[in-house]
mmCIF file of C-alpha atoms in Angstrom:
data_model
loop_
_atom_site.group_PDB
_atom_site.id
_atom_site.type_symbol
_atom_site.label_atom_id
_atom_site.label_comp_id
_atom_site.label_asym_id
_atom_site.label_seq_id
_atom_site.Cartn_x
_atom_site.Cartn_y
_atom_site.Cartn_z
ATOM 1 C CA UNK A 1 160.424 48.201 225.597
ATOM 2 C CA UNK A 2 159.267 50.206 222.556
ATOM 3 C CA UNK A 3 155.636 49.923 223.676
ATOM 4 C CA UNK A 4 156.591 51.120 227.146
ATOM 5 C CA UNK A 5 158.501 54.104 225.756
ATOM 6 C CA UNK A 6 155.485 55.021 223.632
ATOM 7 C CA UNK A 7 153.155 54.844 226.641
ATOM 8 C CA UNK A 8 155.435 57.012 228.762
ATOM 9 C CA UNK A 9 155.977 59.510 225.950
ATOM 10 C CA UNK A 10 152.236 59.840 225.391
ATOM 11 C CA UNK A 11 151.564 60.310 229.104
ATOM 12 C CA UNK A 12 154.307 62.926 229.492
ATOM 13 C CA UNK A 13 153.612 64.671 226.193
ATOM 14 C CA UNK A 14 157.174 64.293 224.905
ATOM 15 C CA UNK A 15 159.005 62.238 222.295
ATOM 16 C CA UNK A 16 160.203 58.683 222.837
ATOM 17 C CA UNK A 17 163.752 59.942 222.328
ATOM 18 C CA UNK A 18 163.310 62.345 225.256
ATOM 19 C CA UNK A 19 161.967 59.525 227.430
ATOM 20 C CA UNK A 20 165.007 57.440 226.539
ATOM 21 C CA UNK A 21 167.374 60.265 227.466
ATOM 22 C CA UNK A 22 165.707 60.709 230.851
ATOM 23 C CA UNK A 23 165.690 56.974 231.653
ATOM 24 C CA UNK A 24 169.352 56.686 230.723
ATOM 25 C CA UNK A 25 170.369 59.776 232.694
ATOM 26 C CA UNK A 26 171.572 61.665 229.606
ATOM 27 C CA UNK A 27 172.077 65.447 229.749
ATOM 28 C CA UNK A 28 170.264 68.002 227.613
ATOM 29 C CA UNK A 29 166.759 67.574 229.040
ATOM 30 C CA UNK A 30 165.012 70.477 230.783
ATOM 31 C CA UNK A 31 164.225 69.950 234.476
ATOM 32 C CA UNK A 32 160.468 70.379 233.929
ATOM 33 C CA UNK A 33 160.511 67.864 231.089
ATOM 34 C CA UNK A 34 162.472 65.395 233.200
ATOM 35 C CA UNK A 35 159.911 65.716 236.002
ATOM 36 C CA UNK A 36 157.072 65.134 233.525
ATOM 37 C CA UNK A 37 158.671 61.899 232.364
ATOM 38 C CA UNK A 38 159.307 60.702 235.914
ATOM 39 C CA UNK A 39 155.729 61.536 236.899
ATOM 40 C CA UNK A 40 154.486 59.594 233.863
ATOM 41 C CA UNK A 41 156.458 56.571 235.034
ATOM 42 C CA UNK A 42 154.746 56.729 238.418
ATOM 43 C CA UNK A 43 151.269 57.299 237.041
ATOM 44 C CA UNK A 44 151.618 54.328 234.660
ATOM 45 C CA UNK A 45 152.976 52.123 237.422
ATOM 46 C CA UNK A 46 156.455 51.574 235.954
ATOM 47 C CA UNK A 47 159.440 51.187 238.266
ATOM 48 C CA UNK A 48 161.924 54.013 238.110
ATOM 49 C CA UNK A 49 165.545 53.191 237.409
ATOM 50 C CA UNK A 50 167.324 53.128 240.775
ATOM 51 C CA UNK A 51 169.411 56.212 240.027
ATOM 52 C CA UNK A 52 166.249 58.231 239.341
ATOM 53 C CA UNK A 53 164.067 57.233 242.250
ATOM 54 C CA UNK A 54 164.919 60.238 244.375
ATOM 55 C CA UNK A 55 164.114 62.737 241.648
ATOM 56 C CA UNK A 56 160.397 63.001 242.265
ATOM 57 C CA UNK A 57 159.907 66.480 243.671
ATOM 58 C CA UNK A 58 156.751 66.829 241.617
ATOM 59 C CA UNK A 59 154.786 63.977 243.225
ATOM 60 C CA UNK A 60 152.333 64.374 246.117
ATOM 61 C CA UNK A 61 150.499 61.420 247.626
ATOM 62 C CA UNK A 62 146.789 61.581 248.456
ATOM 63 C CA UNK A 63 145.458 58.791 250.673
ATOM 64 C CA UNK A 64 141.672 58.488 250.907
ATOM 65 C CA UNK A 65 139.157 55.938 252.176
ATOM 66 C CA UNK A 66 137.175 53.896 249.659
ATOM 67 C CA UNK A 67 135.617 55.962 246.883
ATOM 68 C CA UNK A 68 132.084 54.560 247.323
ATOM 69 C CA UNK A 69 131.116 57.708 249.206
ATOM 70 C CA UNK A 70 130.960 60.472 246.552
ATOM 71 C CA UNK A 71 132.395 63.083 248.914
ATOM 72 C CA UNK A 72 135.860 61.497 248.736
ATOM 73 C CA UNK A 73 136.208 61.625 244.936
ATOM 74 C CA UNK A 74 134.913 65.219 245.085
ATOM 75 C CA UNK A 75 137.578 66.176 247.625
ATOM 76 C CA UNK A 76 140.260 64.264 245.703
ATOM 77 C CA UNK A 77 139.356 66.162 242.550
ATOM 78 C CA UNK A 78 139.695 69.554 244.255
ATOM 79 C CA UNK A 79 143.033 68.598 245.822
ATOM 80 C CA UNK A 80 144.303 67.079 242.569
ATOM 81 C CA UNK A 81 143.418 70.166 240.554
ATOM 82 C CA UNK A 82 145.043 72.482 243.108
ATOM 83 C CA UNK A 83 148.239 70.404 243.083
ATOM 84 C CA UNK A 84 148.335 70.290 239.290
ATOM 85 C CA UNK A 85 147.993 74.073 239.073
ATOM 86 C CA UNK A 86 151.077 74.330 241.280
ATOM 87 C CA UNK A 87 153.085 72.000 239.046
ATOM 88 C CA UNK A 88 152.735 68.855 241.170
ATOM 89 C CA UNK A 89 151.418 65.471 240.134
ATOM 90 C CA UNK A 90 148.912 63.911 242.555
ATOM 91 C CA UNK A 91 149.176 60.183 243.186
ATOM 92 C CA UNK A 92 145.872 58.820 244.503
ATOM 93 C CA UNK A 93 146.090 55.875 246.906
ATOM 94 C CA UNK A 94 142.747 54.460 248.029
ATOM 95 C CA UNK A 95 142.042 52.231 250.986
ATOM 96 C CA UNK A 96 139.565 49.458 250.315
ATOM 97 C CA UNK A 97 138.186 46.759 252.628
ATOM 98 C CA UNK A 98 140.622 43.859 252.530
ATOM 99 C CA UNK A 99 143.107 45.907 250.497
ATOM 100 C CA UNK A 100 146.172 47.925 251.416
ATOM 101 C CA UNK A 101 146.222 49.624 254.802
ATOM 102 C CA UNK A 102 147.052 53.272 255.379
ATOM 103 C CA UNK A 103 150.528 52.284 256.609
ATOM 104 C CA UNK A 104 151.164 50.163 253.518
ATOM 105 C CA UNK A 105 150.023 52.944 251.187
ATOM 106 C CA UNK A 106 152.181 55.440 253.058
ATOM 107 C CA UNK A 107 155.219 53.174 252.719
ATOM 108 C CA UNK A 108 154.552 52.781 249.000
ATOM 109 C CA UNK A 109 154.362 56.545 248.501
ATOM 110 C CA UNK A 110 157.503 57.164 250.549
ATOM 111 C CA UNK A 111 159.343 54.553 248.492
ATOM 112 C CA UNK A 112 158.262 56.501 245.396
ATOM 113 C CA UNK A 113 159.977 59.548 246.847
ATOM 114 C CA UNK A 114 156.878 61.764 247.111
ATOM 115 C CA UNK A 115 157.377 65.345 248.228
ATOM 116 C CA UNK A 116 154.493 65.151 250.687
ATOM 117 C CA UNK A 117 151.261 63.360 251.571
ATOM 118 C CA UNK A 118 147.691 64.493 252.254
ATOM 119 C CA UNK A 119 145.656 62.092 254.408
ATOM 120 C CA UNK A 120 141.855 62.289 254.151
ATOM 121 C CA UNK A 121 139.759 60.742 256.951
ATOM 122 C CA UNK A 122 142.633 58.485 257.940
ATOM 123 C CA UNK A 123 143.790 56.937 261.200
ATOM 124 C CA UNK A 124 144.425 60.420 262.576
ATOM 125 C CA UNK A 125 140.630 60.632 263.010
ATOM 126 C CA UNK A 126 140.514 57.420 265.082
ATOM 127 C CA UNK A 127 140.966 58.097 268.799
ATOM 128 C CA UNK A 128 142.060 54.484 269.364
ATOM 129 C CA UNK A 129 144.823 54.504 266.705
ATOM 130 C CA UNK A 130 148.552 54.798 267.419
ATOM 131 C CA UNK A 131 149.609 58.313 266.408
ATOM 132 C CA UNK A 132 153.320 57.442 266.534
ATOM 133 C CA UNK A 133 153.077 56.445 262.857
ATOM 134 C CA UNK A 134 152.900 60.129 261.935
ATOM 135 C CA UNK A 135 155.958 60.968 264.037
ATOM 136 C CA UNK A 136 157.863 58.237 262.216
ATOM 137 C CA UNK A 137 156.772 59.678 258.881
ATOM 138 C CA UNK A 138 157.958 63.146 259.843
ATOM 139 C CA UNK A 139 161.281 61.670 260.979
ATOM 140 C CA UNK A 140 161.753 60.502 257.386
ATOM 141 C CA UNK A 141 161.468 64.118 256.249
ATOM 142 C CA UNK A 142 158.095 63.716 254.535
ATOM 143 C CA UNK A 143 155.709 66.664 255.111
ATOM 144 C CA UNK A 144 152.001 65.896 255.435
ATOM 145 C CA UNK A 145 148.582 67.443 256.077
ATOM 146 C CA UNK A 146 145.634 65.703 257.737
ATOM 147 C CA UNK A 147 142.033 66.274 256.611
ATOM 148 C CA UNK A 148 138.847 65.423 258.582
ATOM 149 C CA UNK A 149 140.000 64.529 262.074
ATOM 150 C CA UNK A 150 142.252 65.953 264.750
ATOM 151 C CA UNK A 151 144.734 64.692 267.326
ATOM 152 C CA UNK A 152 146.671 66.886 269.769
ATOM 153 C CA UNK A 153 149.402 64.217 269.670
ATOM 154 C CA UNK A 154 150.298 64.970 266.034
ATOM 155 C CA UNK A 155 152.278 68.112 265.235
ATOM 156 C CA UNK A 156 150.960 68.868 261.753
ATOM 157 C CA UNK A 157 148.426 71.073 259.962
ATOM 158 C CA UNK A 158 144.837 69.781 260.176
ATOM 159 C CA UNK A 159 141.931 70.788 257.921
ATOM 160 C CA UNK A 160 138.356 70.059 259.055
ATOM 161 C CA UNK A 161 134.741 71.100 258.657
ATOM 162 C CA UNK A 162 133.078 72.417 261.818
ATOM 163 C CA UNK A 163 131.232 69.232 262.770
ATOM 164 C CA UNK A 164 129.733 70.773 265.906
ATOM 165 C CA UNK A 165 128.283 73.679 263.951
ATOM 166 C CA UNK A 166 126.987 71.270 261.299
ATOM 167 C CA UNK A 167 124.761 69.432 263.765
ATOM 168 C CA UNK A 168 123.643 72.695 265.341
ATOM 169 C CA UNK A 169 122.507 73.828 261.891
ATOM 170 C CA UNK A 170 120.612 70.568 261.357
ATOM 171 C CA UNK A 171 118.859 70.599 264.740
ATOM 172 C CA UNK A 172 118.011 74.310 264.498
ATOM 173 C CA UNK A 173 116.438 73.740 261.069
ATOM 174 C CA UNK A 174 114.408 70.729 262.202
ATOM 175 C CA UNK A 175 113.312 72.361 265.460
ATOM 176 C CA UNK A 176 112.153 75.431 263.527
ATOM 177 C CA UNK A 177 109.865 73.108 261.559
ATOM 178 C CA UNK A 178 108.231 71.952 264.777
ATOM 179 C CA UNK A 179 110.114 68.691 265.302
ATOM 180 C CA UNK A 180 110.808 67.879 268.953
ATOM 181 C CA UNK A 181 111.811 64.234 268.586
ATOM 182 C CA UNK A 182 114.998 64.505 266.518
ATOM 183 C CA UNK A 183 117.364 61.549 266.115
ATOM 184 C CA UNK A 184 121.031 61.473 265.143
ATOM 185 C CA UNK A 185 122.476 58.691 262.953
ATOM 186 C CA UNK A 186 126.262 58.517 262.723
ATOM 187 C CA UNK A 187 129.323 56.305 262.583
ATOM 188 C CA UNK A 188 131.371 54.573 265.295
ATOM 189 C CA UNK A 189 132.020 56.640 268.407
ATOM 190 C CA UNK A 190 135.814 56.318 268.265
ATOM 191 C CA UNK A 191 136.131 58.838 265.415
ATOM 192 C CA UNK A 192 136.783 62.508 266.162
ATOM 193 C CA UNK A 193 134.191 63.867 263.684
ATOM 194 C CA UNK A 194 131.566 61.615 265.311
ATOM 195 C CA UNK A 195 132.393 62.877 268.803
ATOM 196 C CA UNK A 196 132.217 66.467 267.604
ATOM 197 C CA UNK A 197 128.874 65.923 265.880
ATOM 198 C CA UNK A 198 127.500 64.452 269.100
ATOM 199 C CA UNK A 199 128.669 67.531 271.033
ATOM 200 C CA UNK A 200 127.005 69.868 268.551
ATOM 201 C CA UNK A 201 123.813 67.801 268.492
ATOM 202 C CA UNK A 202 123.473 67.648 272.262
ATOM 203 C CA UNK A 203 124.196 71.344 272.683
ATOM 204 C CA UNK A 204 121.575 72.274 270.083
ATOM 205 C CA UNK A 205 118.998 69.870 271.545
ATOM 206 C CA UNK A 206 119.509 71.509 274.941
ATOM 207 C CA UNK A 207 119.372 75.067 273.617
ATOM 208 C CA UNK A 208 116.471 74.558 271.194
ATOM 209 C CA UNK A 209 114.370 71.896 272.893
ATOM 210 C CA UNK A 210 115.478 71.909 276.543
ATOM 211 C CA UNK A 211 116.711 68.296 276.499
ATOM 212 C CA UNK A 212 119.544 67.337 278.812
ATOM 213 C CA UNK A 213 122.580 65.508 277.370
ATOM 214 C CA UNK A 214 121.283 62.327 279.001
ATOM 215 C CA UNK A 215 117.899 62.725 277.294
ATOM 216 C CA UNK A 216 119.341 63.504 273.872
ATOM 217 C CA UNK A 217 121.789 60.588 274.217
ATOM 218 C CA UNK A 218 118.787 58.269 273.894
ATOM 219 C CA UNK A 219 118.195 59.693 270.412
ATOM 220 C CA UNK A 220 121.703 58.929 269.107
ATOM 221 C CA UNK A 221 122.289 55.796 267.041
ATOM 222 C CA UNK A 222 125.729 54.593 265.931
ATOM 223 C CA UNK A 223 126.147 52.540 262.765
ATOM 224 C CA UNK A 224 128.304 52.425 259.614
ATOM 225 C CA UNK A 225 128.861 55.262 257.126
ATOM 226 C CA UNK A 226 126.963 53.407 254.414
ATOM 227 C CA UNK A 227 123.471 53.288 252.972
ATOM 228 C CA UNK A 228 122.850 50.069 254.901
ATOM 229 C CA UNK A 229 124.246 51.653 258.071
ATOM 230 C CA UNK A 230 121.918 54.608 257.725
ATOM 231 C CA UNK A 231 118.996 52.282 257.131
ATOM 232 C CA UNK A 232 119.721 50.306 260.307
ATOM 233 C CA UNK A 233 120.243 53.432 262.416
ATOM 234 C CA UNK A 234 117.080 55.071 261.086
ATOM 235 C CA UNK A 235 114.999 51.957 261.770
ATOM 236 C CA UNK A 236 116.090 52.101 265.407
ATOM 237 C CA UNK A 237 115.346 55.834 265.640
ATOM 238 C CA UNK A 238 111.928 55.438 264.019
ATOM 239 C CA UNK A 239 111.188 52.790 266.642
ATOM 240 C CA UNK A 240 111.969 55.483 269.225
ATOM 241 C CA UNK A 241 109.278 57.639 267.581
ATOM 242 C CA UNK A 242 111.634 60.185 266.045
ATOM 243 C CA UNK A 243 109.905 62.448 263.515
ATOM 244 C CA UNK A 244 113.186 63.764 262.088
ATOM 245 C CA UNK A 245 116.661 62.314 261.653
ATOM 246 C CA UNK A 246 119.972 64.121 261.142
ATOM 247 C CA UNK A 247 122.559 61.888 259.468
ATOM 248 C CA UNK A 248 126.359 62.118 259.476
ATOM 249 C CA UNK A 249 126.627 61.470 255.726
ATOM 250 C CA UNK A 250 124.455 61.690 252.642
ATOM 251 C CA UNK A 251 124.811 57.945 252.124
ATOM 252 C CA UNK A 252 123.393 57.321 255.596
ATOM 253 C CA UNK A 253 120.571 59.768 254.828
ATOM 254 C CA UNK A 254 119.610 57.805 251.717
ATOM 255 C CA UNK A 255 119.518 54.708 253.906
ATOM 256 C CA UNK A 256 117.275 56.534 256.375
ATOM 257 C CA UNK A 257 114.837 57.394 253.586
ATOM 258 C CA UNK A 258 114.790 53.740 252.537
ATOM 259 C CA UNK A 259 114.075 52.672 256.146
ATOM 260 C CA UNK A 260 111.189 55.137 256.396
ATOM 261 C CA UNK A 261 109.629 53.911 253.154
ATOM 262 C CA UNK A 262 109.936 50.292 254.218
ATOM 263 C CA UNK A 263 107.769 51.176 257.216
ATOM 264 C CA UNK A 264 105.193 52.904 255.073
ATOM 265 C CA UNK A 265 106.294 56.412 256.029
ATOM 266 C CA UNK A 266 106.506 59.289 253.593
ATOM 267 C CA UNK A 267 109.526 61.600 253.461
ATOM 268 C CA UNK A 268 109.100 64.424 254.356
ATOM 269 C CA UNK A 269 105.374 64.312 255.280
ATOM 270 C CA UNK A 270 105.815 61.720 258.058
ATOM 271 C CA UNK A 271 109.522 62.030 258.779
ATOM 272 C CA UNK A 272 112.188 64.560 257.826
ATOM 273 C CA UNK A 273 115.759 63.590 256.932
ATOM 274 C CA UNK A 274 118.917 65.747 256.828
ATOM 275 C CA UNK A 275 122.206 64.537 255.331
ATOM 276 C CA UNK A 276 125.791 65.709 255.623
ATOM 277 C CA UNK A 277 128.291 66.389 252.797
ATOM 278 C CA UNK A 278 126.162 67.652 249.875
ATOM 279 C CA UNK A 279 127.730 65.003 247.670
ATOM 280 C CA UNK A 280 127.576 65.362 243.876
ATOM 281 C CA UNK A 281 124.135 64.413 242.463
ATOM 282 C CA UNK A 282 122.519 64.438 245.926
ATOM 283 C CA UNK A 283 120.257 67.306 244.808
ATOM 284 C CA UNK A 284 118.652 64.906 242.329
ATOM 285 C CA UNK A 285 117.563 62.154 244.709
ATOM 286 C CA UNK A 286 113.896 61.461 245.472
ATOM 287 C CA UNK A 287 113.147 63.621 247.340
ATOM 288 C CA UNK A 288 116.050 66.042 246.820
ATOM 289 C CA UNK A 289 118.063 65.821 250.034
ATOM 290 C CA UNK A 290 118.279 68.606 252.582
ATOM 291 C CA UNK A 291 121.865 68.417 253.763
ATOM 292 C CA UNK A 292 124.786 70.167 255.423
ATOM 293 C CA UNK A 293 127.292 71.121 252.742
ATOM 294 C CA UNK A 294 130.934 70.419 253.497
ATOM 295 C CA UNK A 295 133.136 73.295 252.262
ATOM 296 C CA UNK A 296 135.026 70.888 249.995
ATOM 297 C CA UNK A 297 136.533 73.549 247.712
ATOM 298 C CA UNK A 298 137.923 75.645 250.556
ATOM 299 C CA UNK A 299 139.146 72.627 252.525
ATOM 300 C CA UNK A 300 140.879 71.060 249.530
ATOM 301 C CA UNK A 301 142.656 74.266 248.578
ATOM 302 C CA UNK A 302 143.685 74.945 252.186
ATOM 303 C CA UNK A 303 145.173 71.465 252.554
ATOM 304 C CA UNK A 304 147.269 71.972 249.417
ATOM 305 C CA UNK A 305 148.455 75.424 250.520
ATOM 306 C CA UNK A 306 149.473 74.080 253.922
ATOM 307 C CA UNK A 307 151.347 71.148 252.382
ATOM 308 C CA UNK A 308 153.195 73.306 249.865
ATOM 309 C CA UNK A 309 154.300 75.628 252.653
ATOM 310 C CA UNK A 310 155.720 72.607 254.460
ATOM 311 C CA UNK A 311 157.421 71.364 251.302
ATOM 312 C CA UNK A 312 158.829 74.829 250.667
ATOM 313 C CA UNK A 313 160.518 74.933 254.045
ATOM 314 C CA UNK A 314 158.046 77.290 255.711
ATOM 315 C CA UNK A 315 156.111 75.011 258.066
ATOM 316 C CA UNK A 316 152.407 75.748 258.283
ATOM 317 C CA UNK A 317 151.026 76.323 261.802
ATOM 318 C CA UNK A 318 150.704 73.050 263.673
ATOM 319 C CA UNK A 319 147.049 73.707 264.370
ATOM 320 C CA UNK A 320 143.620 73.055 262.905
ATOM 321 C CA UNK A 321 141.997 75.055 260.119
ATOM 322 C CA UNK A 322 138.232 74.721 260.685
ATOM 323 C CA UNK A 323 135.761 75.588 257.917
ATOM 324 C CA UNK A 324 132.096 76.481 258.415
ATOM 325 C CA UNK A 325 129.553 74.203 256.713
ATOM 326 C CA UNK A 326 126.305 75.416 255.146
ATOM 327 C CA UNK A 327 122.695 74.243 255.436
ATOM 328 C CA UNK A 328 121.139 73.461 252.039
ATOM 329 C CA UNK A 329 117.369 73.089 252.311
ATOM 330 C CA UNK A 330 115.694 70.880 249.713
ATOM 331 C CA UNK A 331 112.764 68.477 249.697
ATOM 332 C CA UNK A 332 113.493 65.914 252.422
ATOM 333 C CA UNK A 333 112.465 68.144 255.349
ATOM 334 C CA UNK A 334 109.068 69.655 256.155
ATOM 335 C CA UNK A 335 106.958 70.842 259.064
ATOM 336 C CA UNK A 336 106.077 68.258 261.679
ATOM 337 C CA UNK A 337 102.610 66.862 260.945
ATOM 338 C CA UNK A 338 99.810 66.538 263.477
ATOM 339 C CA UNK A 339 100.466 62.807 263.466
ATOM 340 C CA UNK A 340 104.123 63.393 264.254
ATOM 341 C CA UNK A 341 103.328 66.022 266.878
ATOM 342 C CA UNK A 342 100.937 63.609 268.565
ATOM 343 C CA UNK A 343 103.848 61.252 269.274
ATOM 344 C CA UNK A 344 105.530 63.864 271.463
#
């Protein structure tokens, strides 16, 4: 018990005596101090005494996919910092293959008495998922904001990058370099961001290169949002004689570069590759990756503002806040070579 008190006191930045007073429900402790102690309990994984479990106004849940993709830790950091500046304590809950599901993590956070939840790339982005789960959450009085994905069935604030514009930026850049055989590597079709990227890609291919949606559909390859997924998708697109590939994530783009090298192709001399996210450290790959930068800072801050409005009793608009991405040109794209042009 003494060791536990010491841990909690250190985490909360208070004395062990203060921790003891809070845990025993004694008076004479400032509200902010009490919240710090309760937040420390949650962060350290200790169960709250039953009489204190509803006193957690300072906690906000953040549910993300696995953290293998660097864009998710980057977004979590922005959201966490924004919450902390507003006096809230973020509680990160991560989905992992074979681990807890989104519903299980949500239930855990609700049981902890969180003030609200931010979902990043969750089931709200899956067109085949049951959206009633979010109605049930709202019925419990828990506000929430949904990031990366949209469903007209869910009455809540959404925060997204402009996926259509992102692919238009990628295709416009590659077409300006002389590429006419441009492939698209992305994730499973059931996800809203994937569908939007396809729309943007096909529109840009029609406007820039005169390809019909049916023709550009042949240059689209679905796979997994992983390095291995990008490698598999790129191998298929290279077999279709693509001289440039736009990828739906930086991890997929790194896989595409690996696939090109395995076939003896040089990036960018023989084939150009564009990523999506502008993940941390991606500027230092070999070659440095040309990519579409997600507006992570703006999206993270907007999601926190929307949630705090909901928590404060002033519901944010039940609509989607869409943020414009940015093309970052580095070393993985170059002009189409004569060899590449000869394929067309």
